Coordinates of C-alpha atoms in Angstrom, one line a residue:
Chain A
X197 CA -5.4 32.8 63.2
X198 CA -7.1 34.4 60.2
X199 CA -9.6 32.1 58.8
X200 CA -8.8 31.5 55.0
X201 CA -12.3 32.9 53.1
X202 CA -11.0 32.7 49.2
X203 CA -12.4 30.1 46.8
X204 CA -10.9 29.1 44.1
X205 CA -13.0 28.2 41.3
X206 CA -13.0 24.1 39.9
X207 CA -11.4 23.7 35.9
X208 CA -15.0 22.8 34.9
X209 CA -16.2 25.9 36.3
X210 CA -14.0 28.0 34.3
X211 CA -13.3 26.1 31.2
X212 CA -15.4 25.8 28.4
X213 CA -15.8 21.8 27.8
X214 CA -15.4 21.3 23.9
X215 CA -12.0 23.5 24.5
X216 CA -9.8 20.3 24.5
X217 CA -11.6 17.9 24.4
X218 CA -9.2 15.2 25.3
X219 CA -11.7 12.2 25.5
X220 CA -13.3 13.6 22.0
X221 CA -9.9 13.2 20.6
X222 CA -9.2 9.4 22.0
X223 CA -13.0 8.7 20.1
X224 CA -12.5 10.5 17.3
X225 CA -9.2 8.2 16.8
X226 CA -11.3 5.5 17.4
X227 CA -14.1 6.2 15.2
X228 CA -11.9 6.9 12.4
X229 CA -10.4 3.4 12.4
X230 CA -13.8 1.5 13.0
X231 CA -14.5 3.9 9.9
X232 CA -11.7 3.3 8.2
X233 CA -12.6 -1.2 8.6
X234 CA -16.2 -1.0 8.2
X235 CA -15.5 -2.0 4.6
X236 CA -13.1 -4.9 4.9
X237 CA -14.8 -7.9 5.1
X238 CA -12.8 -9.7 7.0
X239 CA -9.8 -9.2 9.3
X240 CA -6.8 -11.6 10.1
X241 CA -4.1 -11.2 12.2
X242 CA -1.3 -13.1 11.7
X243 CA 0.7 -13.6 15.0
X244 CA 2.9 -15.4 16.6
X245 CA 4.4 -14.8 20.4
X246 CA 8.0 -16.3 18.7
X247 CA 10.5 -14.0 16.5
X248 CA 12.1 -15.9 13.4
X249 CA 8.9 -18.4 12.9
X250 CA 8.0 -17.5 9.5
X251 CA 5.4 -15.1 10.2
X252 CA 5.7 -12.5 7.7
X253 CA 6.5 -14.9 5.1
X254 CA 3.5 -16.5 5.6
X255 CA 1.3 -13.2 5.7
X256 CA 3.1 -12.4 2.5
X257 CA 2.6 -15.9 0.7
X258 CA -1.0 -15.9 2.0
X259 CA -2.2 -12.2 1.3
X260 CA -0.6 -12.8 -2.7
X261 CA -2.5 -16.2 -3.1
X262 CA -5.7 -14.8 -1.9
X263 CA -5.2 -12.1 -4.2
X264 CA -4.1 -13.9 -7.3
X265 CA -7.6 -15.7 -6.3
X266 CA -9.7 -12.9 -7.1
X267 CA -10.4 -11.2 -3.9
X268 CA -9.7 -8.0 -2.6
X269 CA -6.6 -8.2 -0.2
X270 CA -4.8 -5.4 2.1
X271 CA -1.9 -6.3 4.1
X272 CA -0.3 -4.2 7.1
X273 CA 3.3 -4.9 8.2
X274 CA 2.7 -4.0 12.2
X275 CA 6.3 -5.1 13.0
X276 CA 7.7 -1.3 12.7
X277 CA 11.1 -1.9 14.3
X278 CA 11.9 -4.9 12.1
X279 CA 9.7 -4.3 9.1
X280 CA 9.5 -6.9 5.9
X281 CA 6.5 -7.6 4.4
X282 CA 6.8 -4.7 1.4
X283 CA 9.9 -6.3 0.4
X284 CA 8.5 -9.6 0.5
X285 CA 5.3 -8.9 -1.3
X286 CA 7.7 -6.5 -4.3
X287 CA 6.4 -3.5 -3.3
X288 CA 8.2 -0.6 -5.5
X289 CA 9.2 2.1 -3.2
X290 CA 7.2 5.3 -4.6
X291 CA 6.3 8.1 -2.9
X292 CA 2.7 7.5 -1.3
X293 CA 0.2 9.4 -2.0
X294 CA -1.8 11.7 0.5
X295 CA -4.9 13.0 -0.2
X296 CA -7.9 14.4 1.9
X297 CA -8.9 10.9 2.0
X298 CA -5.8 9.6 3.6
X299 CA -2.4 8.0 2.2
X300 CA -2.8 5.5 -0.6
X301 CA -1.4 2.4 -0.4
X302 CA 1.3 0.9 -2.0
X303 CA 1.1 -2.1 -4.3
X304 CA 2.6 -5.7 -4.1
X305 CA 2.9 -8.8 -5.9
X306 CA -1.0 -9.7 -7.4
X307 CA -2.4 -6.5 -6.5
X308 CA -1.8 -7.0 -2.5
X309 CA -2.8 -2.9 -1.1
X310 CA 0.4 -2.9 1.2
X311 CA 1.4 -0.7 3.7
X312 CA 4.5 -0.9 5.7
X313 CA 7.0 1.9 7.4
X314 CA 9.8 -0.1 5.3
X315 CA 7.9 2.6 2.5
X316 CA 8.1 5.0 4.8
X317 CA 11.9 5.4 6.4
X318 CA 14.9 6.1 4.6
X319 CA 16.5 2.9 3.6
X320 CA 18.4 0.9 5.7
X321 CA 17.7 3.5 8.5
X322 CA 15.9 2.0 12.0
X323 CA 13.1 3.5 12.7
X324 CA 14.0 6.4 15.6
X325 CA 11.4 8.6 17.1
X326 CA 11.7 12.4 18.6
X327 CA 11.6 11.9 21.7
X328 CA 13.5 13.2 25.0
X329 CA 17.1 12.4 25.2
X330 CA 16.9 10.5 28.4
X331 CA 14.3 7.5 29.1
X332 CA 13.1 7.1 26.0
X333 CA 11.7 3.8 26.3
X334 CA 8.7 5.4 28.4
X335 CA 7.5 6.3 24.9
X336 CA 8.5 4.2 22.9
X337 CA 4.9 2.0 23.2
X338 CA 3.3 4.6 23.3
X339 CA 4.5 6.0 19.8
X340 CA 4.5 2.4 18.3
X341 CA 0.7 2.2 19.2
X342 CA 0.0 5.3 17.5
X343 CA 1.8 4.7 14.2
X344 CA -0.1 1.1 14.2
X345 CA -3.4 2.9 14.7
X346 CA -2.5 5.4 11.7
X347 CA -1.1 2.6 9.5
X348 CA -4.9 0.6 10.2
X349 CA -6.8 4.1 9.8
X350 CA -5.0 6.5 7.8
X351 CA -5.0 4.1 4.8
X352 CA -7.6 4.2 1.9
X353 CA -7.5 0.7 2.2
X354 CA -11.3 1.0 0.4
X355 CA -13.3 -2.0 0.3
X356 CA -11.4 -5.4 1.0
X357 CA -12.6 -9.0 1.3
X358 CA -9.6 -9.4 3.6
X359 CA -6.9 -7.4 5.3
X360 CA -4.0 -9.5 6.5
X361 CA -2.0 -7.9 9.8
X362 CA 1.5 -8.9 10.3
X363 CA 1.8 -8.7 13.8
X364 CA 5.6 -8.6 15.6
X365 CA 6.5 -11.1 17.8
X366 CA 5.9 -10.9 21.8
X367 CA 3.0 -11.1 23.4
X368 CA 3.0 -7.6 24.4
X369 CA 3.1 -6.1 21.2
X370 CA 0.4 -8.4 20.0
X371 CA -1.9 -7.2 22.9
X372 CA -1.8 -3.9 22.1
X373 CA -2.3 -4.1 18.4
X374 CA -5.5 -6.5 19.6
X375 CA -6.9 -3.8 21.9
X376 CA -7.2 -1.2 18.7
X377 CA -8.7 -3.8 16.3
X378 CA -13.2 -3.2 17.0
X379 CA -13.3 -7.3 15.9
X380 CA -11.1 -10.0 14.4
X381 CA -12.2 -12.7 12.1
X382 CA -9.4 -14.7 12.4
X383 CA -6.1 -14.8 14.2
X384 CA -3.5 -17.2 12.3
X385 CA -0.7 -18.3 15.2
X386 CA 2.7 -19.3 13.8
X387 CA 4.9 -22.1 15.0
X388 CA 7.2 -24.1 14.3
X389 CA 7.9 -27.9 15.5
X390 CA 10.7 -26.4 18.0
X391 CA 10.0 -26.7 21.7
X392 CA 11.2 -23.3 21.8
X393 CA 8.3 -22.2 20.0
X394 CA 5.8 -24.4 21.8
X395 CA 6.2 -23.0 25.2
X396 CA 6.5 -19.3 23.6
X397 CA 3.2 -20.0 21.3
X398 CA 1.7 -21.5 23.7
X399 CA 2.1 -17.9 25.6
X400 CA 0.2 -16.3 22.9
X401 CA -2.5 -18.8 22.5
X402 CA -3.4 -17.8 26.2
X403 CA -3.4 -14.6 25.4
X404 CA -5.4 -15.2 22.4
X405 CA -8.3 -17.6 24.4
X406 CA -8.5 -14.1 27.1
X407 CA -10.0 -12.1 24.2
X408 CA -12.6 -13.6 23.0
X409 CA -11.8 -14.1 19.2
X410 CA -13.6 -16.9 18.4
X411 CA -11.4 -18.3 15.3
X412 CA -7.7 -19.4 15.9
X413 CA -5.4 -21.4 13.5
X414 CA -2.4 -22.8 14.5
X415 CA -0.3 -22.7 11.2
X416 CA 3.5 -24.9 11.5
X417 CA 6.1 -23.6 9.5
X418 CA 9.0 -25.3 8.7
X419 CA 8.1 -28.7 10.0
X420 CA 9.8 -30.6 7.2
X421 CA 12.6 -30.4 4.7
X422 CA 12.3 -31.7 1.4
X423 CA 15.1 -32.8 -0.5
X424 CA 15.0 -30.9 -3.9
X425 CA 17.1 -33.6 -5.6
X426 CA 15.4 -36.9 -4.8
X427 CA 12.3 -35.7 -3.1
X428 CA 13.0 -37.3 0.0
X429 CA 11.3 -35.6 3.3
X430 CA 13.0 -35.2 6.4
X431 CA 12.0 -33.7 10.1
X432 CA 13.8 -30.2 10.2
X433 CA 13.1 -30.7 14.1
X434 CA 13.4 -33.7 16.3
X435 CA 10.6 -32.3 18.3
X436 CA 7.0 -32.5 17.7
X437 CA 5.9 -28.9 19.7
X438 CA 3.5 -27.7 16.7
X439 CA 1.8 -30.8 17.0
X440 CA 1.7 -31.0 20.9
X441 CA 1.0 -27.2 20.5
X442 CA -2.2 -28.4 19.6
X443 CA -3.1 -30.9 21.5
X444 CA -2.3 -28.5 24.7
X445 CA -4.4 -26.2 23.5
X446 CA -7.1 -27.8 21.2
X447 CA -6.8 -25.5 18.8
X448 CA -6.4 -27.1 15.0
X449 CA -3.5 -27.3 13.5
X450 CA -5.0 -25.4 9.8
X451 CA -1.4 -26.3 8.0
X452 CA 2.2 -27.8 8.2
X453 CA 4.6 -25.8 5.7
X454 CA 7.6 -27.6 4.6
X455 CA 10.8 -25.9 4.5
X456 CA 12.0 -25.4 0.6
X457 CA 15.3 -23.3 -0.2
X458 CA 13.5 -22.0 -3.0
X459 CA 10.8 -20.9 -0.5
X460 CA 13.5 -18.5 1.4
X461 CA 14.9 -17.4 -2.3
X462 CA 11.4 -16.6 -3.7
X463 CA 10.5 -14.5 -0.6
X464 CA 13.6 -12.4 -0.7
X465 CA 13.6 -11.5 -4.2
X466 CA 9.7 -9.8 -3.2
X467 CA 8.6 -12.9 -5.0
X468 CA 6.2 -14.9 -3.4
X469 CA 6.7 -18.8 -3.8
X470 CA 2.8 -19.5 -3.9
X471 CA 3.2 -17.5 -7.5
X472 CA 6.8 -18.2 -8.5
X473 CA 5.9 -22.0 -7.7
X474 CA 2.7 -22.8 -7.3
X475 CA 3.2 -26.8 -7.0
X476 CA 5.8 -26.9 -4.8
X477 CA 5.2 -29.0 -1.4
X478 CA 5.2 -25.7 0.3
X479 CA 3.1 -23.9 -2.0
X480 CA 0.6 -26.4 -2.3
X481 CA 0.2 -26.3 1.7
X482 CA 0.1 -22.6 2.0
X483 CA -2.7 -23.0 -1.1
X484 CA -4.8 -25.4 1.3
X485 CA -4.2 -22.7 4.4
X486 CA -5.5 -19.6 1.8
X487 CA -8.6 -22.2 1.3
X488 CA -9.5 -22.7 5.1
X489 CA -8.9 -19.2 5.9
X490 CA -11.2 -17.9 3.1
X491 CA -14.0 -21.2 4.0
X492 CA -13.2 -19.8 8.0
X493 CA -16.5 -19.1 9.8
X494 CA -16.9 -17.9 13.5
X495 CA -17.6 -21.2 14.7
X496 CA -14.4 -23.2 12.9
X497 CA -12.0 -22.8 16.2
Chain B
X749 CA -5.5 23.5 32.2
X750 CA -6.5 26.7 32.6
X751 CA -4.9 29.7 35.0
X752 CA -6.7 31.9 36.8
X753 CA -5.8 35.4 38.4
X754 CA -6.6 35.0 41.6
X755 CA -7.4 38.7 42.6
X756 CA -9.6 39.2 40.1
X757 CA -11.1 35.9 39.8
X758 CA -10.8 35.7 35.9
X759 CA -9.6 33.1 33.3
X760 CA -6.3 34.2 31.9
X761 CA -6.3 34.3 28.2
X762 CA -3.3 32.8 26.3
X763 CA -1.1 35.4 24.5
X764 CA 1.4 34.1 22.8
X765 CA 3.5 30.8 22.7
X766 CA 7.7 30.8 22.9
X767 CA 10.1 28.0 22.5
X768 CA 13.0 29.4 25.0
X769 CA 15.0 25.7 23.8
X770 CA 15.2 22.1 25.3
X771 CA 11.5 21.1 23.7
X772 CA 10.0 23.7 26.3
X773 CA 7.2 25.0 24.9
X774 CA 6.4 28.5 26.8
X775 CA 3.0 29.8 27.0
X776 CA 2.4 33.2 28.5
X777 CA -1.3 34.1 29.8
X778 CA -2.6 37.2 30.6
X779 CA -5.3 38.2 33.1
X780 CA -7.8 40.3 30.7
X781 CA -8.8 42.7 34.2
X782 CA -5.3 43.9 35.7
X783 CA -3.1 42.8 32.9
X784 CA -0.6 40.4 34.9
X785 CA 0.9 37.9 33.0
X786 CA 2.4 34.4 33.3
X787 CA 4.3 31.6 31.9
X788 CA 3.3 28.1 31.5
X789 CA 6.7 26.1 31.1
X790 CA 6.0 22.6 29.5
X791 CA 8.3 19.9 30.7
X792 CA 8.9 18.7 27.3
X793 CA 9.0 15.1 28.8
X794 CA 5.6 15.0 29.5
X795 CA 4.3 16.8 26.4
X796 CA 5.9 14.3 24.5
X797 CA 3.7 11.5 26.4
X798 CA 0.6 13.0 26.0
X799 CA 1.5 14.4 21.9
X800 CA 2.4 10.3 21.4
X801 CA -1.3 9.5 22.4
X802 CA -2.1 11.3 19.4
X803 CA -3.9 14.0 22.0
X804 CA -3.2 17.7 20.9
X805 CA -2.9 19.6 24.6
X806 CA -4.9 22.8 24.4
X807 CA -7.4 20.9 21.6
X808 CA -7.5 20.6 18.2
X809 CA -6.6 23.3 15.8
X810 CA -6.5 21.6 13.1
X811 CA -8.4 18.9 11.3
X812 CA -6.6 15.1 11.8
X813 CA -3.5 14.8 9.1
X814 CA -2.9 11.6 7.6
X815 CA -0.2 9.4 9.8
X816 CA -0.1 12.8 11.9
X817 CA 2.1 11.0 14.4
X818 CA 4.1 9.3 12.2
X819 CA 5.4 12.0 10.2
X820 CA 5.8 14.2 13.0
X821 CA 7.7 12.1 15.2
X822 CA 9.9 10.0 13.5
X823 CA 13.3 11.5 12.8
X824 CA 14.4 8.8 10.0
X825 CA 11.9 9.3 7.7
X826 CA 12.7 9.4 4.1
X827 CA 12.2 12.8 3.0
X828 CA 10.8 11.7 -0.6
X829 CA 7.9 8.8 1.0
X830 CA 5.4 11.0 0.4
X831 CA 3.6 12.8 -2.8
X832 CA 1.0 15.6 -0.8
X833 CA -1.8 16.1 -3.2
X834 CA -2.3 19.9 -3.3
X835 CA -5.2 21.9 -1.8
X836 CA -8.7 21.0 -3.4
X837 CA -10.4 23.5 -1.5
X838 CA -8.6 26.9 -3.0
X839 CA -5.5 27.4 -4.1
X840 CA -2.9 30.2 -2.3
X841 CA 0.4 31.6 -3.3
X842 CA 3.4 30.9 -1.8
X843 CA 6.3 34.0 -1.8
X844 CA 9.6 33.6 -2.5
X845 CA 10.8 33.7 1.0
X846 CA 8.1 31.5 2.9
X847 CA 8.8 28.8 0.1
X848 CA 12.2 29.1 1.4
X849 CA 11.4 28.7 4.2
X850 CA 8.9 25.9 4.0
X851 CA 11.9 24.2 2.1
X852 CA 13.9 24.2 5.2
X853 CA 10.9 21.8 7.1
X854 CA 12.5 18.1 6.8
X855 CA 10.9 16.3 3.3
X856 CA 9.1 13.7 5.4
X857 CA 6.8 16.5 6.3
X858 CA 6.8 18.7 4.6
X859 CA 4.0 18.2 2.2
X860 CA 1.9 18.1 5.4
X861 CA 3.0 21.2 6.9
X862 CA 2.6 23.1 3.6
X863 CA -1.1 22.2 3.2
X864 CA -2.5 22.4 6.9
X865 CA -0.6 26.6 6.3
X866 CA -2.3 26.5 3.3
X867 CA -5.6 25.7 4.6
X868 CA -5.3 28.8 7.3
X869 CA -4.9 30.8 4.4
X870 CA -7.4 29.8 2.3
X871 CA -9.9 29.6 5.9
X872 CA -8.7 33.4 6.2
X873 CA -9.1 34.6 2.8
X874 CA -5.4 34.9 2.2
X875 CA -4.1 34.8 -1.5
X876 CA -0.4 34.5 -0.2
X877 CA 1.4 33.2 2.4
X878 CA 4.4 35.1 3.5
X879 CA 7.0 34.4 6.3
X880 CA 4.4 36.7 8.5
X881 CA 1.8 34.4 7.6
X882 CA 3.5 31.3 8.6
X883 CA 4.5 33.0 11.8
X884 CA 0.9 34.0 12.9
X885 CA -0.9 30.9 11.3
X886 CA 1.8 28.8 14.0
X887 CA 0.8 30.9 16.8
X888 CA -3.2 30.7 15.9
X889 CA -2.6 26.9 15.5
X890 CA 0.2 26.2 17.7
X891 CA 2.3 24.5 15.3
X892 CA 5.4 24.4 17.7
X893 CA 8.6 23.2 15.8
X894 CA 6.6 23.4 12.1

């Protein structure tokens, strides 16, 4: 038996290390986007771990009131596949500027810096990736990571007393958008009085307490309905789960947002109801919500 | 990943870059002592993986692009979302036929495309870039499919 004698030489033997570089690249990604935040002053997630809460329409109404408050507001629209928040917030549909710096964000109502793939695909077209033919759900994360990362850090979001993320539903989604944020001020969790949403919130809220961010809000959204003819106030849900919600978790419950019809017309004509009608019952709450999240500290959970 | 001759114990060096069809991307090496060469076929699934990381296989040839991923990637992109500032660092020509041809890269990316070719010209000390140019700044660069 001949003896085998050859070597063959190791890949770091041969190759010269900054050739690819493949970790440099993951930290250069990452440094860009801590970059890209260092001058927002503070960051809030808006999630919720249930689809058809309210979510966006409550990033929207929040980012505009804060705005229309004086401070400097940003607002991202992370659901990609089901994207809303530009057309909530008015935001005209111009072509988006890129520069060296990055791409320029859009504008909504009171001067919200928006940025959203609704400004990005062709209207009325879902978004649909290149991918391979077959499996393409193995990348589909993958991709939808990515284009979150570039919407947080290839925007000249400049400086910003707040930037407002619109998380999509499902826990998953939320964990990964979670992992690429360096620190979060404030994660705002939307539910409704629905049982439905209680035990699907209450996913996320676990989710939430295994991270380590310090400040949580449970916001309710439609909790009551208020007659617009004689003012009278109804439950929109026999069940109390935002309330229990809260209780179970002992996290505060920072608002309860009536259902309004107006509140639904306002926010899909891209106008939102905390400037169309500032003293509606709604309004009002979502006024006291922009007031705790700007008083928010790290020790308010 | 590297390839190396195993008679002569050398690094191949990359020669030039093919796309035979399917998303394979074909890279021939060449062993720089006795001349033998070899392919590299990519299995375009696994490119794909690694190119949705954001990760350029091979390294970096060119600087970061603004929603790089995005606007490479997505196929239902509206081909006027977005207004490329031109170069600030030199201007280049464009002749007739490579602005043709740039005009048949979808809108959506387009402007991108246009300023990371006319960046290798203006890096190389070209004052126009023709349908040669484009051809060797995607092989220097490896922009596959741009």
């Amino acid at each position: 038996m001949t003896e085998r004698t050859r070597k063959v030489r190791t890949y770091h033997e041969v190759a010269d290390p900054d050739s690819e570089d493949i970790v440099g690249q993951i930290e250069a990604q990452r440094s860009k986007l801590v970059g890209r935040l260092a001058d927002i002053d503070r960051l809030v997630v808006v999630a919720s771990g249930k689809g058809g809460v309210g979510k966006s329409a409550i990033t929207a109404n929040l980012a505009a009131l804060i705005a229309e408050r004086g401070r400097r507001v940003g607002a991202i629209d992370g659901d990609l596949h089901g994207p809303s928040l530009a057309a909530m917030l008015g935001a005209e549909r111009t072509p988006l500027v890129v520069s060296e710096h990055g791409v320029e964000p859009a504008v909504g109502a009171a001067g919200v810096k928006l940025m959203s793939m609704d400004l990005v695909l062709s209207d009325g077209a879902p978004l649909e990736w290149r991918q391979p033919e077959v499996a393409g759900f193995v990348y589909q994360s993958t991709l939808d990571t990515g284009a979150v990362r570039e919407l947080l850090a290839d925007v000249v979001w400049g400086e910003l007393d707040f930037l407002l993320i619109d998380a999509p539903p499902g826990t998953d989604k939320l964990a990964r958008l979670l992992e690429l944020l360096p620190v979060i001020d404030t994660l705002l969790l939307v539910t409704t009085p629905s049982e439905a949403a209680r035990r699907a919130v209450g996913r996320t809220v676990r989710q939430a307490h295994g991270t380590g961010i310090s400040t949580i809000g449970l916001v309710a959204n439609m909790t009551a309905h208020e007659c617009p003819d004689c003012g009278r106030s109804e439950p929109m849900f026999e069940a109390d789960g935002a309330a229990r919600l809260a209780t179970e978790t002992g996290l505060e419950l920072w608002a309860e947002v009536p259902f309004e019809p107006r509140f639904a017309v306002a926010t899909d004509a891209g106008r939102p109801l905390v400037l169309e009608a500032p003293e509606s019952p709604a309004a009002r709450e979502l006024g006291r919500l922009a007031t705790k999240l700007a008083n928010a500290t790290s020790d308010t959970a | 990943m590297k390839f190396l001759c195993i008679d002569c114990d050398e690094v191949m060096t990359f020669a030039e870059r093919e796309l035979p069809g399917d998303g394979t991307l074909a890279a021939v090496f060449e062993c720089p002592d006795c001349g033998r060469e070899m392919a590299m076929l990519t299995n375009p699934m696994e490119t794909k993986l690694v190119s949705g990381l954001g990760i350029q296989v091979g390294g970096r040839t060119v600087p970061d692009q603004p929603l790089e991923l995005v606007r490479s990637s997505v196929t239902t992109g509206d081909e006027q979302a977005f207004a490329d500032l031109p170069l600030t660092a030199g201007t280049v020509r464009w002749s007739e036929a490579a602005a043709e041809r740039l005009q048949g890269v979808p809108g959506f990316v387009r402007g991108m495309v246009k300023k990371i070719y006319g960046e290798y010209a203006v890096e190389r000390g070209i004052e126009e870039i023709t349908p040669e140019i484009m051809d060797r700044a995607r092989q220097d660069l490896g922009l596959e499919g741009m």
